[in-house]
């Protein structure tokens, strides 16, 4: 695939993609290897919604990630794995080896009864086997559902049950910084609440003792003994599902965002090559976890489709010290580095001495994703990591969009601190007012929508198509609604301002306020709770919880700890509130709706202008809440 190599070429491609979308994407799609070609490039309507790309095309994404590279890149490094402990050896896997290991594990899955269309859950550490197993699912046409290894047993069980997964892939334990976690214990607890899992295949990573249940649990290494490394790729329709990935919304229950083979493949490579301007011998590193969409699209699929060298890192930015990222950049001569604002802000706090120890001269391009990047963090990244010569690509996108939507193209289009800047070719964003009218012109602000389909867009929410329609296609009929607010400046550059719904973004992790409230409410002493986000120096947003206790108990520090523990058990440590305030009531309207606007103001520490509180059921609770604020 040829990438855009100048600003005028970007403009030309953009125009082409709007004037003749089918012709534009047909050219891009033709650079892939298809088992048979499509009849029609695009068939769509946004009401149901029903979107079909490369209609009747047949392909397997792993043939595009692996097989097609073997002739000329078989010995090229596909994955460099960097362990949590810097004293443990890094591992390099060539395209030949990766192909072989994916085929072997695909045969393990087949031996255990996996078939095309089955859902397979992966609950694993950031080790090469996670990438291998993900691709092995795709090889046989099983739908992978990767669950981030920081989620609790309850959250894992919910996700397994929602998609009726029949196989679970996990490990004995994992290493993260100084911590060692027993994943298998968590998986065992989850499986007590699941009855669709026939096989649980367990990778040995830490070597710790785990319980193995007869007739269900199998060792990964034992299963590999039984297979060879030949496995034909399953023939997949372009619109067959490739994976589901759970993400939080404004209701309590996370939804399984579903992506399909053909369109996802085309856009993953197109966006990867163009945004990062990947060149043949570049070493690319995305620090995300494969449990999130960024890991799916820009650790595994985008880079491997492009025949790139992609780094997978098991650990955390601050272990053994805050120089770890930069040590790894020097060690592997990283050229393209992609991380999250929260990591940048966290490392900023440690000063620049830990950076100066390392040679970062290999870096050309820096990326940012997951939340708005504030100007201070942008400047710090540009100066201290990029040494004022690297491009920063601030990439805006979502689990639902599958790939990067709005971003500079490194060294090609302009960058501007805190702006994601311009849409990629093929992407038609628009701003709408609260009545759903499109806002034309520049220097305007509104809710961000997309008015034309793109290949990697969400197709459905697993098992509940109506929900997909309601959440994304009903607020503004005929448009996909992102849930984000956005400005468009005088130059037509986009700046995403944050969520406009009840979703908070903590360190780039999406959390529904209702989801956290449900978790808190599980504590026996809690009667009701309301959760809002507030500005947090490192996490972007912190979680502030207002909690009403049963009248028989007193609010204490111990009780706060218990509530945090409950949330950890219900969802996982990432959902723990930063602040808990016990209150006797919540500001509610006469119809019983919580006025979150007031709670947000108090959490921000801004009580000067709370607006009209006269419509509240009990205006007195407001003063009590202000007095007790943290
Ligand atoms: C890739 C990812 C999506 C939400 C999205 C935004 C926020 C992501 C940026 C951003 C400002 C960015 N998927 N978001 N990237 N906000 N600038 N560059 O993060 O599904 O987990 O989250 O994240 O609010 O709607 S996600």
XYZ file of C-alpha atoms and ligand atoms in Angstrom:
656
model
C 0.000 0.000 0.000
C 1.298 3.387 -0.988
C 1.122 6.020 1.694
C 0.283 9.704 1.378
C 3.579 11.540 1.018
C 2.750 15.248 0.844
C 0.172 17.738 1.999
C -1.168 18.181 -1.520
C -1.496 14.425 -1.798
C -3.473 14.425 1.480
C -5.836 17.031 0.026
C -6.201 15.102 -3.181
C -6.891 11.830 -1.356
C -9.398 13.529 0.928
C -11.319 15.049 -1.991
C -11.323 11.727 -3.807
C -12.620 9.904 -0.710
C -15.561 12.310 -0.398
C -16.447 12.597 -4.080
C -16.067 8.923 -4.876
C -15.859 6.882 -1.647
C -16.310 3.555 -3.383
C -13.604 4.264 -5.929
C -11.307 5.524 -3.205
C -11.684 2.479 -0.926
C -11.625 0.074 -3.859
C -8.105 1.287 -4.655
C -7.000 0.826 -1.045
C -8.652 -2.585 -0.659
C -7.029 -3.827 -3.863
C -3.625 -3.794 -2.169
C -4.676 -6.674 0.133
C -4.805 -10.362 -0.597
C -8.408 -11.518 -0.992
C -9.500 -15.110 -1.495
C -12.135 -13.663 -3.800
C -13.068 -10.096 -4.660
C -16.136 -8.151 -3.597
C -19.206 -7.546 -5.782
C -19.799 -4.064 -4.450
C -17.603 -1.798 -2.328
C -20.282 -0.389 -0.034
C -23.895 -0.931 0.839
C -25.267 1.108 3.745
C -27.952 2.885 5.703
C -27.589 4.491 9.143
C -31.144 3.930 10.403
C -31.069 0.264 11.335
C -27.988 0.575 10.983
C -26.818 -1.775 8.257
C -23.341 -1.217 6.838
C -21.572 -3.637 4.496
C -18.108 -3.084 3.090
C -16.581 -5.115 0.266
C -19.791 -7.081 -0.158
C -19.217 -10.821 -0.723
C -15.442 -10.365 -0.612
C -13.639 -13.334 0.990
C -10.454 -13.087 2.996
C -8.620 -14.066 6.123
C -6.950 -11.233 7.991
C -4.111 -13.494 9.163
C -3.131 -14.253 5.570
C -2.705 -10.500 5.228
C -0.852 -10.133 8.537
C 1.397 -13.138 7.972
C 1.338 -15.343 4.863
C 1.621 -12.557 2.312
C 4.795 -11.238 3.987
C 6.648 -14.541 4.112
C 8.112 -14.478 0.617
C 10.090 -11.284 1.120
C 9.909 -10.599 4.866
C 9.958 -14.056 6.444
C 13.093 -13.303 8.445
C 12.066 -9.799 9.413
C 11.207 -9.279 13.099
C 7.444 -9.038 13.520
C 7.227 -8.768 17.309
C 9.783 -7.672 19.865
C 8.629 -8.568 23.335
C 10.049 -6.613 26.248
C 9.449 -8.243 29.647
C 8.354 -6.564 32.866
C 11.729 -7.313 34.459
C 14.555 -5.607 32.533
C 16.898 -8.430 33.583
C 14.842 -10.990 31.728
C 15.720 -11.354 28.029
C 13.640 -9.633 25.374
C 12.268 -11.962 22.694
C 12.218 -11.348 18.934
C 9.816 -13.270 16.727
C 10.212 -13.232 12.957
C 7.303 -13.302 10.533
C 8.151 -16.931 9.727
C 8.093 -17.887 13.390
C 4.957 -15.923 14.098
C 3.181 -17.588 11.201
C 4.208 -20.991 12.496
C 3.192 -20.273 16.089
C -0.173 -18.828 15.057
C -0.901 -21.914 12.970
C 0.114 -24.202 15.840
C -2.115 -22.459 18.305
C -4.951 -22.344 15.782
C -4.663 -26.150 15.724
C -4.788 -26.218 19.531
C -8.063 -24.312 19.354
C -9.435 -26.649 16.678
C -8.409 -29.683 18.761
C -10.445 -28.257 21.585
C -13.549 -28.026 19.494
C -13.364 -24.394 18.373
C -15.249 -23.575 15.184
C -15.804 -20.589 12.942
C -18.146 -18.127 14.647
C -17.424 -19.359 18.218
C -16.496 -16.722 20.778
C -13.199 -17.190 22.565
C -12.298 -15.100 25.588
C -8.689 -14.084 26.233
C -7.785 -12.933 29.746
C -4.028 -12.696 29.610
C -0.873 -10.753 30.422
C 1.002 -8.777 27.749
C 3.079 -11.712 26.493
C 3.662 -12.864 22.891
C 1.196 -15.708 23.391
C -1.609 -13.146 23.727
C -0.900 -11.764 20.240
C -0.420 -15.294 18.906
C -3.701 -16.537 20.371
C -5.589 -13.493 19.096
C -4.345 -14.181 15.577
C -5.016 -17.912 16.002
C -8.684 -17.112 16.668
C -8.788 -15.015 13.509
C -7.065 -17.811 11.587
C -9.913 -20.254 12.277
C -12.684 -17.647 12.118
C -13.450 -17.671 15.841
C -14.435 -14.310 17.298
C -11.934 -13.092 19.880
C -13.038 -11.229 22.954
C -9.988 -9.914 24.797
C -10.681 -8.836 28.365
C -8.107 -6.558 30.007
C -6.298 -8.474 32.761
C -7.036 -5.698 35.260
C -10.750 -6.507 35.319
C -12.263 -8.411 38.237
C -13.717 -11.938 38.244
C -17.205 -10.454 38.142
C -16.401 -8.248 35.127
C -14.758 -11.203 33.363
C -17.748 -13.459 34.019
C -20.162 -10.817 32.710
C -18.188 -10.542 29.475
C -17.866 -14.307 29.012
C -21.599 -14.732 29.589
C -22.701 -11.843 27.410
C -20.980 -13.396 24.389
C -21.504 -17.060 25.396
C -17.797 -17.803 25.000
C -16.909 -21.491 24.895
C -13.143 -21.302 25.433
C -11.165 -19.200 27.896
C -7.458 -18.539 27.397
C -5.591 -17.350 30.463
C -2.321 -17.725 32.364
C -1.218 -18.839 35.797
C -0.313 -15.301 36.749
C 1.160 -12.050 35.518
C 3.932 -9.630 36.400
C 3.223 -5.926 36.456
C 5.860 -3.712 38.073
C 6.603 -5.112 41.529
C 3.290 -6.950 41.585
C 2.512 -10.534 40.773
C -1.148 -11.307 40.221
C -2.777 -14.735 40.129
C -4.893 -14.537 37.004
C -5.945 -18.173 37.153
C -7.527 -17.683 40.601
C -9.557 -14.792 39.202
C -10.504 -16.859 36.151
C -11.555 -19.761 38.422
C -13.786 -17.472 40.405
C -15.314 -16.078 37.210
C -15.942 -19.547 35.797
C -18.068 -20.437 38.815
C -20.596 -18.073 37.282
C -20.227 -19.208 33.665
C -21.650 -22.360 32.135
C -20.622 -22.046 28.495
C -16.862 -22.592 28.871
C -15.784 -26.083 27.772
C -12.056 -25.557 27.911
C -9.749 -23.230 29.773
C -6.238 -23.230 28.333
C -3.633 -21.970 30.772
C -0.283 -20.481 29.832
C 2.597 -20.778 32.266
C 4.036 -17.312 32.780
C 4.937 -16.922 36.458
C 5.229 -20.600 37.373
C 3.128 -20.112 40.495
C 0.904 -22.899 41.802
C -2.608 -22.865 40.430
C -5.642 -25.060 40.710
C -6.426 -27.070 37.548
C -9.952 -28.411 37.167
C -10.126 -31.847 35.576
C -12.020 -32.029 32.321
C -11.905 -28.261 31.839
C -8.422 -26.870 32.398
C -5.505 -27.669 30.114
C -1.907 -26.496 30.041
C -0.994 -24.434 26.986
C 2.373 -26.212 26.598
C 0.755 -29.671 26.782
C -1.738 -28.744 24.089
C 1.056 -27.473 21.815
C 2.691 -30.914 22.003
C -0.273 -32.397 20.159
C -0.260 -30.230 17.013
C 1.698 -29.484 13.881
C 2.223 -26.079 12.344
C 0.085 -26.362 9.279
C -3.280 -24.667 9.413
C -5.211 -23.368 6.415
C -6.792 -20.008 7.001
C -10.567 -20.145 7.312
C -12.415 -18.463 4.450
C -14.182 -15.443 5.920
C -16.772 -13.193 4.401
C -15.800 -9.542 4.528
C -18.764 -8.967 6.864
C -18.134 -11.968 9.147
C -17.300 -10.778 12.673
C -13.612 -10.642 13.591
C -13.852 -9.646 17.243
C -15.880 -8.149 20.026
C -14.404 -5.786 22.549
C -16.346 -4.580 25.572
C -16.505 -0.890 26.265
C -18.365 1.253 28.757
C -21.183 3.594 27.902
C -23.635 5.707 29.809
C -25.601 2.717 31.078
C -24.407 0.223 33.677
C -23.680 -2.664 31.360
C -20.627 -2.573 29.060
C -21.395 -3.443 25.452
C -19.588 -5.748 23.077
C -18.501 -3.569 20.177
C -18.310 -5.815 17.124
C -15.865 -5.379 14.241
C -15.915 -7.272 10.964
C -13.112 -8.795 8.899
C -12.810 -6.894 5.625
C -13.432 -3.281 6.568
C -11.481 -3.492 9.812
C -8.491 -4.947 7.990
C -8.460 -2.300 5.278
C -8.737 0.609 7.678
C -6.281 -0.768 10.267
C -3.446 -0.843 7.744
C -4.482 2.339 5.923
C -4.615 4.409 9.116
C -1.442 2.877 10.594
C 0.702 3.558 7.561
C -0.590 7.049 6.964
C -0.786 8.458 10.475
C 2.600 7.146 11.610
C 4.144 7.293 8.128
C 5.665 3.888 8.776
C 8.822 3.195 6.772
C 10.193 -0.251 6.030
C 12.886 -0.552 8.697
C 11.174 1.411 11.430
C 10.744 -0.021 14.895
C 7.316 0.888 16.206
C 6.134 0.816 19.805
C 2.628 1.330 21.136
C 2.529 1.143 24.936
C -1.175 0.260 25.201
C -2.482 -3.049 26.498
C -4.006 -5.463 23.976
C -7.062 -5.494 26.252
C -8.011 -2.111 24.764
C -8.834 -1.181 21.157
C -5.525 0.663 20.771
C -3.715 -2.615 21.354
C -5.914 -4.479 18.879
C -5.521 -1.981 16.041
C -2.068 -0.565 16.683
C -0.046 -3.295 18.384
C -1.383 -6.274 16.479
C -3.370 -5.655 13.320
C -2.208 -2.321 11.848
C 1.533 -3.009 12.251
C 1.412 -6.681 11.221
C -0.751 -5.933 8.181
C 1.942 -3.421 7.234
C 4.745 -5.940 7.733
C 6.149 -3.759 10.518
C 8.189 -4.533 13.612
C 5.942 -3.978 16.627
C 7.021 -3.950 20.269
C 4.929 -5.488 23.013
C 5.769 -4.404 26.558
C 4.679 -6.452 29.547
C 5.403 -3.916 32.265
C 4.608 -0.416 33.479
C 6.257 2.982 32.797
C 7.655 3.356 36.313
C 9.295 -0.025 36.913
C 12.060 -0.399 37.860
C 12.084 3.392 37.589
C 10.515 6.251 35.643
C 13.111 5.891 32.870
C 11.824 2.530 31.672
C 10.068 3.795 28.522
C 13.179 5.681 27.460
C 15.462 2.775 28.295
C 13.362 0.600 25.984
C 13.368 3.265 23.245
C 17.165 3.351 23.360
C 17.569 -0.418 23.631
C 15.440 -1.243 20.578
C 16.165 1.989 18.645
C 12.461 2.855 18.544
C 11.458 5.196 15.703
C 7.749 5.601 16.369
C 6.399 5.777 19.918
C 2.670 5.843 20.729
C 1.378 6.386 24.254
C -1.343 8.063 26.355
C -1.455 11.551 27.891
C -1.870 10.048 31.350
C 1.496 8.278 31.014
C 3.125 11.481 29.790
C 1.760 13.468 32.722
C 2.760 10.793 35.213
C 6.338 10.745 33.878
C 6.484 14.535 33.700
C 6.284 14.530 37.494
C 9.617 12.647 37.736
C 11.609 15.366 35.984
C 13.972 15.130 33.031
C 17.048 13.577 34.655
C 15.760 10.046 34.030
C 15.343 10.927 30.366
C 18.782 12.431 29.819
C 20.423 9.109 30.640
C 19.125 7.669 27.375
C 19.783 8.193 23.696
C 16.431 8.983 22.104
C 17.852 10.031 18.747
C 16.117 7.180 16.915
C 12.683 8.731 17.565
C 10.938 10.397 14.611
C 7.282 10.332 15.525
C 5.391 10.469 18.825
C 1.742 9.600 19.220
C -0.931 10.352 21.782
C -4.286 8.625 22.302
C -7.075 8.027 24.756
C -8.025 11.467 26.053
C -7.471 15.122 25.311
C -3.809 16.024 25.734
C -3.364 19.277 27.645
C -0.983 21.876 26.278
C 1.555 21.483 29.082
C 1.869 17.738 28.524
C 2.044 18.266 24.752
C 4.896 20.787 25.133
C 6.750 18.568 27.570
C 6.453 15.565 25.228
C 7.527 17.641 22.222
C 10.531 19.157 23.966
C 11.854 16.467 26.287
C 11.085 13.299 24.366
C 10.882 14.571 20.785
C 13.728 17.109 21.258
C 11.681 19.501 19.123
C 12.244 17.458 15.990
C 9.620 14.735 16.242
C 6.103 15.047 14.965
C 3.378 14.555 17.539
C 0.265 12.845 16.240
C -2.668 13.449 18.578
C -4.964 10.679 17.381
C -8.674 10.885 18.133
C -10.737 7.727 17.769
C -12.836 5.227 19.722
C -13.365 1.524 20.308
C -16.359 1.900 18.008
C -14.442 3.548 15.172
C -11.894 0.707 15.022
C -9.140 3.003 13.832
C -7.776 6.552 14.025
C -10.279 9.084 12.652
C -8.839 12.549 13.240
C -5.089 13.070 13.481
C -2.133 14.748 11.859
C -0.200 12.567 9.403
C 3.350 12.583 10.760
C 5.655 15.013 8.905
C 2.930 15.548 6.257
C 0.083 17.606 7.683
C 0.293 20.314 10.349
C 0.212 19.674 14.058
C -1.186 22.031 16.646
C -0.974 21.442 20.403
C -4.223 20.019 21.876
C -5.758 19.605 18.414
C -6.322 16.256 16.731
C -6.389 18.498 13.622
C -7.818 16.949 10.426
C -9.842 13.867 9.472
C -8.117 11.047 7.633
C -9.189 10.539 4.024
C -12.460 8.632 4.035
C -13.651 10.179 7.305
C -16.447 12.757 7.222
C -16.848 14.334 10.665
C -19.417 17.006 11.375
C -20.525 19.095 14.345
C -24.183 19.286 15.287
C -26.122 21.504 17.682
C -28.488 20.068 20.304
C -31.316 20.042 17.763
C -29.230 17.909 15.470
C -28.607 20.594 12.869
C -25.222 20.425 11.264
C -23.067 23.433 12.154
C -21.347 24.757 9.067
C -18.260 26.910 8.778
C -15.296 27.377 11.083
C -14.655 28.695 14.570
C -17.619 26.692 15.882
C -18.350 24.125 18.559
C -20.821 21.249 18.834
C -21.330 17.533 19.250
C -19.090 15.382 17.100
C -20.774 13.064 14.590
C -19.691 11.203 11.477
C -22.028 11.399 8.525
C -20.699 8.773 6.146
C -19.573 5.175 6.772
C -15.910 4.200 6.988
C -14.602 0.644 6.668
C -13.729 -0.064 10.336
C -16.861 1.346 11.914
C -18.840 -0.617 14.524
C -21.347 -3.006 12.921
C -23.352 -3.987 15.978
C -23.212 -4.462 19.732
C -22.970 -8.164 20.442
C -26.342 -9.825 20.821
C -28.252 -6.545 20.908
C -28.449 -4.692 17.622
C -31.189 -2.388 18.937
C -28.745 -1.082 21.526
C -26.238 -0.203 18.801
C -28.950 1.738 17.021
C -30.111 3.524 20.177
C -26.675 4.484 21.462
C -24.976 5.587 18.244
C -27.536 6.214 15.501
C -30.660 7.587 17.183
C -29.556 10.802 18.900
C -28.965 12.444 15.514
C -30.802 10.402 12.870
C -28.705 9.627 9.834
C -25.435 10.217 11.671
C -23.085 8.235 13.895
C -22.827 10.090 17.229
C -19.500 9.830 19.041
C -20.501 11.071 22.501
C -17.739 13.694 22.326
C -17.901 17.470 22.245
C -15.651 19.205 19.749
C -14.445 22.566 18.462
C -13.481 23.421 14.891
C -11.131 26.404 14.757
C -10.571 29.061 12.077
C -8.350 26.672 10.100
C -10.866 23.855 10.196
C -8.810 21.930 12.771
C -10.712 19.733 15.208
C -10.157 19.822 18.939
C -11.968 17.204 20.993
C -13.111 18.695 24.290
C -14.298 15.541 26.080
C -17.404 13.448 26.634
C -20.806 15.044 26.629
C -22.541 11.960 28.065
C -22.294 10.154 31.407
C -18.968 8.600 30.544
C -15.792 9.541 32.368
C -12.314 9.050 31.034
C -9.866 8.032 33.740
C -6.311 7.635 32.448
C -7.725 6.961 28.998
C -10.036 4.243 30.330
C -13.699 4.736 29.628
C -16.019 4.256 32.550
C -19.757 4.733 32.765
C -20.849 6.676 35.849
C -23.745 4.217 36.148
C -21.328 1.295 36.007
C -19.284 2.657 38.930
C -22.466 3.511 40.866
C -23.715 -0.053 40.423
C -20.409 -1.253 41.842
C -20.569 1.054 44.872
C -24.205 0.133 45.517
C -23.211 -3.509 45.945
C -21.788 -2.620 49.360
C -24.343 -3.651 52.017
C -24.239 -0.303 53.801
C -24.795 1.801 50.687
C -28.300 3.003 49.900
C -27.569 5.093 46.843
C -24.669 6.793 45.097
C -23.889 9.289 42.366
C -20.572 9.417 40.535
C -19.087 12.268 38.516
C -15.736 13.017 36.928
C -13.540 15.929 38.045
C -10.274 17.295 36.641
C -7.271 15.282 37.820
C -3.657 16.346 37.195
C -2.408 12.962 36.064
C -5.431 10.832 35.219
C -7.181 13.551 33.211
C -10.340 12.838 35.127
C -10.734 11.416 38.604
C -13.801 9.685 40.007
C -15.767 11.513 42.716
C -18.469 9.494 44.462
C -21.294 10.865 46.593
C -22.604 8.072 48.773
C -25.738 7.781 50.908
C -25.325 5.235 53.700
C -27.867 3.171 55.514
C -29.028 5.252 58.496
C -27.769 2.623 60.935
C -24.104 3.083 59.978
C -21.656 5.972 60.358
C -19.390 7.106 57.563
C -15.767 6.273 58.455
C -12.411 5.892 56.722
C -12.721 2.130 57.136
C -16.045 2.167 55.377
C -14.513 4.111 52.480
C -11.875 1.388 52.184
C -14.566 -1.262 52.166
C -16.388 0.552 49.374
C -13.187 0.756 47.328
C -12.766 -2.957 47.865
C -16.318 -3.584 46.673
C -15.691 -1.608 43.477
C -12.441 -3.518 42.897
C -14.333 -6.785 43.226
C -17.237 -5.700 41.061
C -15.296 -4.030 38.228
C -11.558 -3.799 38.896
C -9.059 -1.390 40.456
C -9.325 1.079 37.534
C -12.871 1.946 38.604
C -12.005 2.860 42.216
C -13.236 6.351 43.170
C -10.501 8.861 44.042
C -12.797 10.612 46.482
C -15.793 9.468 48.459
C -18.099 11.898 50.203
C -20.862 10.608 52.457
C -24.047 12.628 52.055
C -27.548 12.383 53.488
C -29.240 13.106 50.174
C -28.576 13.861 46.502
C -29.732 16.887 44.535
C -32.699 15.544 42.605
C -35.344 17.112 40.470
C -38.970 16.553 41.327
C -39.014 13.751 38.776
C -36.178 12.056 40.638
C -33.366 12.786 38.213
C -29.999 13.460 39.835
C -28.671 16.895 38.856
C -25.150 15.873 38.002
C -24.292 19.368 36.880
C -24.340 20.465 40.531
C -22.364 17.455 41.689
C -19.744 18.079 39.007
C -19.377 21.719 40.071
C -18.875 20.754 43.714
C -16.383 18.034 42.752
C -14.443 20.595 40.693
C -14.381 22.857 43.744
C -16.349 25.550 41.945
C -19.412 26.401 43.996
C -19.647 30.022 42.920
C -22.242 29.469 40.251
C -24.380 26.414 40.756
C -27.189 27.708 38.565
C -30.829 27.403 39.416
C -31.367 25.022 42.326
C -34.953 26.044 43.039
C -36.403 23.177 41.017
C -34.782 20.665 43.347
C -36.867 18.397 45.490
C -34.830 19.429 48.539
C -32.609 22.483 47.917
C -31.042 22.087 51.380
C -28.975 19.077 50.394
C -26.890 21.340 48.165
C -25.523 23.329 51.089
C -24.784 20.145 53.012
C -22.904 18.760 50.009
C -20.879 21.965 49.613
C -19.964 21.957 53.291
C -18.800 18.364 53.205
C -16.903 18.631 49.900
C -13.312 17.429 49.729
C -8.820 4.917 21.235
C -9.646 5.073 22.474
C -12.697 6.785 23.288
C -12.868 8.135 23.914
C -13.299 9.186 22.917
C -12.743 10.447 23.544
C -11.438 9.991 24.168
C -9.584 9.258 22.614
C -8.632 11.157 22.135
C -9.737 11.405 22.980
C -9.312 13.671 22.882
C -7.865 12.277 21.682
N -10.826 4.398 22.487
N -10.300 10.197 23.260
N -8.568 9.815 21.931
N -10.072 12.663 23.346
N -8.241 13.512 22.089
N -6.787 12.129 20.889
O -9.260 5.752 23.377
O -13.089 3.819 23.234
O -11.314 3.717 24.852
O -12.149 5.849 24.200
O -11.607 8.595 24.416
O -13.599 10.905 24.545
O -14.687 9.194 22.767
S -11.870 4.382 23.731
